[in-house]
Each structure stands twice: as structure tokens, then as C-alpha cells.
Amino acid sequence: MSRLSKFCGALTLAAFLLFQGGQMNAQDSTAAQGGGGPAAATPAAGAGGGGDVAKGKELFENNCKTCHNANAEALVGPGLAGVRQRTPGDAWLQKWIRNSSALIATGDAYAVKIFNQYNKTQMTSFTNFSDGDIKSILDYIDSESAPKQAALPGTVAPAGGGPTTAAASSGPSELFTFVLVALLVVMLLVLGVLLVIVTILSKAVTPQTGDALVGTQTAPLVQRLRNGLVGAVNNSTIRSVAIWLFLFVATKMSIDGLYSIGIQQGYAPKQPIAYSHKLHAGQYKIDCNYCHVGVNKGKSATIPSANICMNCHGVIKKESPEIQKIYAAIEQNKPIEWIRVHNLPDLAYFNHAQHVNVGNVQCQTCHGEIQKMEVVEQRSSLTMGWCIDCHRKTEVNTKDNAYYDKLVALHRKETKEPLKVANIGGLECSKCHY
């Protein structure tokens, strides 16, 4: 027993020393960062100029990325690196991007050449793009294809910004210390449980001593355990506690079962076509809005039509058995019978456009990390309580929006807490129920 206590004490001392060592390493690393490093290299400006590179990136990723890469690698269409240099110029590109079909119809030699080179694939027209939008996209493409400034010697470029010294990071040391301390704590808990078990077993197997038992034979261990169990069953107090505990557990399970009726959390049906969100939204980063076109416009996000699939698969992986199912559906003029995963009861009203456009709610908030799902699964419960809890916690973005000025002024007279969705009618029954 004393050896076990000494061992536990040694483990506690080791955990304390490791924790102190981790703190000292973290302080040393912080001090190393205080010297100030070289400034991060600024991104290369667009060759054409006159555009907003950040805006161009957003426009490119939302509209162009499905068919084009900003580098030289071809996708559905050609890679766009150096597009300004190999085409007739910005004026020509503006005509091509806005309406490539009209430009081809004029007999423009370069337009016809590109059209034929890529199997006469029809490019989407972007008539809503302004001259500034197109310049921004082209400047973004130039900035992506321009050579990046090399990091200075002795520095390591982090993923999100400028270079920093290799010795500055304290993350691995802190993580290593945390893992060691956690393991030591678990070992201490296990040893404590073992100590209790050893003590109980020692008392059970040790023969009873005393004046009353002198000269008597000790009963076998099994017999003593049986006698103890019979005594516990015959004890009215223990019986009552067991019965009430059973009734409590049974009642709790019944209520939980009633509340779970109609909830399909974890539902992941097999679809008629093995479509992978992990591949399309994850690996290829296709924006959700490209396929679910109604998410910004109406109540339903809508299921993509076969025509949207064929924008890419008219060229890519045409021989795939799963893609052939899309061809068969088009040839037979029959819709693909996708199985709905997320389904609200008819008495509940939910509008995608209101949440996505006004509330800036991301798809992952309700649907989970859809970009990591091979098979789509309902991750959230989608119950009334789940929605109400979100309305109570979510703050309304009132910045630079005059619509909320009076509401914010009235709200601040009552409390200093931020304006939540619940404060602007988010808990009213008629908001969600017809």
C-alpha cells in the first residue's frame, strides 16, 4: 500500500514539473516573438490595373471556378493564367465573358478557335458583369499567376500571412505538455480505482478474526458473496430504491422516445446516383449556389436539374456508370428521383433566402460540414427548440443598415445586450407557423 502511495506521489510531482516546464517554454517562445520580424510581402498587383483584386477573387470563385482554374491547368475550359497576353485584349475579353455566343456568331477568328478547341462547349454568359467587375476578375487572375516574393532566409512563411521566425512558434511545446499532463491524470485516476478494488478484495478474501470467531472455520468466498446478495435482496430499503430507480429510468426513456418522434437526425439515405459533396464541394470547392440556385432567391434551395450536372459532365467523366444515369434520365425525359434528406413538417415555414441573404447564415450552420460528406446526412435535429435556441443566441447585424436604427435605439433603452433575432420577432409563433 505504501509503495502505491509513493508511486502516485511521484506521478503527481512529474505532472507538476512538466506543467511548469511547459509554461517556461511558452514564455521563452513569446519573448522570441517580441523582436519583430520582417514585414509580409505584398501581393503582386494585377497587370491590367483598375480593378479590385479582392472583389475579383470573390466573383471568380462564385462564377468562374467551376469551369476554370486561375493557373495554367485546364479544367472544363482553359486555364486562365496569362489570359490577357494571349487574347486580343481587355475589350475582347469583356465581349467574350458577357456573351461568348454572340461573339462567335460574328465570326471572330479567335472566338471560333477557342470554341472549336474545347469541343464546342457553350460558356455561360455573364451579362450582368460591369466593366469594373471584369477588370477585377482579370486582375485577380494576374495576381494569382504572378510569381510570389520569396521568403527571407531564416524565416518560415505561415499559411495565413507573412513570414515569421522558425523558433517563434510555441504550439507544439504547449500541446505536448498538455497531452502528457492529461495522460498522467488518467493514470492517477486508474490507479485510484485499482486501489479501491484491491482494498475491497483484500477485505473479502481475508479470514475474519476476533474473539467470537476463534476456533471457527471461515465460510468460502462464494458463499459469503451469495449471503451478501440475498441479504441485499431481502432488505426493504434497497428493494424500494431499486424499484424507484427502475421506474425513473423507464419513465425517462419513454418521454425521450416520445420527444424523438419525427426527428430524423442522422438520416443518410442511399441516393439513386452516388453524388459526393466531399468531392464536388470539398475537393473542387464548387460553390453551393452553383447547384442549389434557389437558395438566394426563395423559400427552397431547390434540387439541381440534370442540365446543371451536364454543364461539367457533358465533357468530364462521360464514361462513368453514375454519369451515364444522368444521360439516361435526360434521354428518357424523366427526373432523377433524389431522396429528400432534410424535411420540415408542413406546419413549419422556413425561408432559405431570408436566412442566407439577410441573416448571412452559412450552409454548414444547419447542414453540418457538407463539404466533408461522401453521403449527405442530417446533422442537426431541426426541432422547434433547436431553431428557437439559434434565434435567442444569434445577434442581428445592424451595422450600416438604416432599417434597424430605430429598433436599435429602442432596444438600447431597455438593455445594453446586443440586439438578437429574438428581440425583433424571432420567437413569434406566426413567424414560423402559418
PDB file of N, CA and C in Angstrom, residues 46 49-60 84 131-141 143:
ATOM      1  N   GLY A  46      -2.358  43.500 -60.138  1.00  0.00           N
ATOM      2  CA  GLY A  46      -2.796  42.990 -61.426  1.00  0.00           C
ATOM      3  C   GLY A  46      -2.123  43.739 -62.552  1.00  0.00           C
ATOM      4  N   GLY A  49      -4.594  46.465 -64.064  1.00  0.00           N
ATOM      5  CA  GLY A  49      -4.892  47.596 -63.198  1.00  0.00           C
ATOM      6  C   GLY A  49      -6.338  48.028 -63.306  1.00  0.00           C
ATOM      7  N   GLY A  50      -6.763  48.873 -62.377  1.00  0.00           N
ATOM      8  CA  GLY A  50      -8.098  49.438 -62.404  1.00  0.00           C
ATOM      9  C   GLY A  50      -9.154  48.570 -61.761  1.00  0.00           C
ATOM     10  N   GLY A  51      -8.793  47.415 -61.216  1.00  0.00           N
ATOM     11  CA  GLY A  51      -9.768  46.514 -60.612  1.00  0.00           C
ATOM     12  C   GLY A  51      -9.469  46.241 -59.159  1.00  0.00           C
ATOM     13  N   ASP A  52     -10.454  45.699 -58.478  1.00  0.00           N
ATOM     14  CA  ASP A  52     -10.333  45.335 -57.072  1.00  0.00           C
ATOM     15  C   ASP A  52     -10.037  43.842 -57.000  1.00  0.00           C
ATOM     16  N   VAL A  53      -8.812  43.487 -56.596  1.00  0.00           N
ATOM     17  CA  VAL A  53      -8.391  42.080 -56.606  1.00  0.00           C
ATOM     18  C   VAL A  53      -9.232  41.247 -55.658  1.00  0.00           C
ATOM     19  N   ALA A  54      -9.560  41.783 -54.470  1.00  0.00           N
ATOM     20  CA  ALA A  54     -10.372  41.034 -53.501  1.00  0.00           C
ATOM     21  C   ALA A  54     -11.763  40.761 -54.075  1.00  0.00           C
ATOM     22  N   LYS A  55     -12.348  41.782 -54.690  1.00  0.00           N
ATOM     23  CA  LYS A  55     -13.656  41.595 -55.322  1.00  0.00           C
ATOM     24  C   LYS A  55     -13.552  40.614 -56.481  1.00  0.00           C
ATOM     25  N   GLY A  56     -12.467  40.713 -57.249  1.00  0.00           N
ATOM     26  CA  GLY A  56     -12.256  39.797 -58.368  1.00  0.00           C
ATOM     27  C   GLY A  56     -12.171  38.357 -57.914  1.00  0.00           C
ATOM     28  N   LYS A  57     -11.524  38.134 -56.766  1.00  0.00           N
ATOM     29  CA  LYS A  57     -11.429  36.773 -56.228  1.00  0.00           C
ATOM     30  C   LYS A  57     -12.811  36.234 -55.886  1.00  0.00           C
ATOM     31  N   GLU A  58     -13.627  37.063 -55.246  1.00  0.00           N
ATOM     32  CA  GLU A  58     -14.978  36.632 -54.872  1.00  0.00           C
ATOM     33  C   GLU A  58     -15.814  36.314 -56.116  1.00  0.00           C
ATOM     34  N   LEU A  59     -15.745  37.192 -57.120  1.00  0.00           N
ATOM     35  CA  LEU A  59     -16.501  36.963 -58.354  1.00  0.00           C
ATOM     36  C   LEU A  59     -16.011  35.703 -59.072  1.00  0.00           C
ATOM     37  N   PHE A  60     -14.697  35.504 -59.100  1.00  0.00           N
ATOM     38  CA  PHE A  60     -14.131  34.331 -59.770  1.00  0.00           C
ATOM     39  C   PHE A  60     -14.589  33.041 -59.096  1.00  0.00           C
ATOM     40  N   ARG A  84      -4.707  37.618 -70.482  1.00  0.00           N
ATOM     41  CA  ARG A  84      -4.633  38.954 -71.098  1.00  0.00           C
ATOM     42  C   ARG A  84      -3.590  39.000 -72.217  1.00  0.00           C
ATOM     43  N   ASP A 131     -17.919  46.578 -66.483  1.00  0.00           N
ATOM     44  CA  ASP A 131     -16.520  46.626 -66.904  1.00  0.00           C
ATOM     45  C   ASP A 131     -15.587  46.489 -65.707  1.00  0.00           C
ATOM     46  N   GLY A 132     -15.961  47.134 -64.598  1.00  0.00           N
ATOM     47  CA  GLY A 132     -15.138  47.056 -63.381  1.00  0.00           C
ATOM     48  C   GLY A 132     -15.084  45.655 -62.820  1.00  0.00           C
ATOM     49  N   ASP A 133     -16.206  44.911 -62.882  1.00  0.00           N
ATOM     50  CA  ASP A 133     -16.219  43.535 -62.398  1.00  0.00           C
ATOM     51  C   ASP A 133     -15.249  42.672 -63.201  1.00  0.00           C
ATOM     52  N   ILE A 134     -15.291  42.823 -64.515  1.00  0.00           N
ATOM     53  CA  ILE A 134     -14.424  42.004 -65.374  1.00  0.00           C
ATOM     54  C   ILE A 134     -12.957  42.371 -65.158  1.00  0.00           C
ATOM     55  N   LYS A 135     -12.667  43.666 -65.001  1.00  0.00           N
ATOM     56  CA  LYS A 135     -11.281  44.071 -64.710  1.00  0.00           C
ATOM     57  C   LYS A 135     -10.810  43.485 -63.387  1.00  0.00           C
ATOM     58  N   SER A 136     -11.696  43.463 -62.400  1.00  0.00           N
ATOM     59  CA  SER A 136     -11.327  42.897 -61.100  1.00  0.00           C
ATOM     60  C   SER A 136     -10.999  41.416 -61.218  1.00  0.00           C
ATOM     61  N   ILE A 137     -11.791  40.686 -61.977  1.00  0.00           N
ATOM     62  CA  ILE A 137     -11.536  39.254 -62.182  1.00  0.00           C
ATOM     63  C   ILE A 137     -10.199  39.044 -62.889  1.00  0.00           C
ATOM     64  N   LEU A 138      -9.935  39.820 -63.918  1.00  0.00           N
ATOM     65  CA  LEU A 138      -8.682  39.680 -64.671  1.00  0.00           C
ATOM     66  C   LEU A 138      -7.479  40.054 -63.812  1.00  0.00           C
ATOM     67  N   ASP A 139      -7.630  41.095 -62.976  1.00  0.00           N
ATOM     68  CA  ASP A 139      -6.539  41.469 -62.070  1.00  0.00           C
ATOM     69  C   ASP A 139      -6.277  40.379 -61.046  1.00  0.00           C
ATOM     70  N   TYR A 140      -7.346  39.737 -60.572  1.00  0.00           N
ATOM     71  CA  TYR A 140      -7.172  38.624 -59.626  1.00  0.00           C
ATOM     72  C   TYR A 140      -6.416  37.471 -60.291  1.00  0.00           C
ATOM     73  N   ILE A 141      -6.781  37.154 -61.537  1.00  0.00           N
ATOM     74  CA  ILE A 141      -6.095  36.073 -62.259  1.00  0.00           C
ATOM     75  C   ILE A 141      -4.620  36.412 -62.431  1.00  0.00           C
ATOM     76  N   SER A 143      -2.842  38.343 -60.486  1.00  0.00           N
ATOM     77  CA  SER A 143      -2.177  38.282 -59.179  1.00  0.00           C
ATOM     78  C   SER A 143      -1.892  36.845 -58.768  1.00  0.00           C
TER      79      SER A 143
END
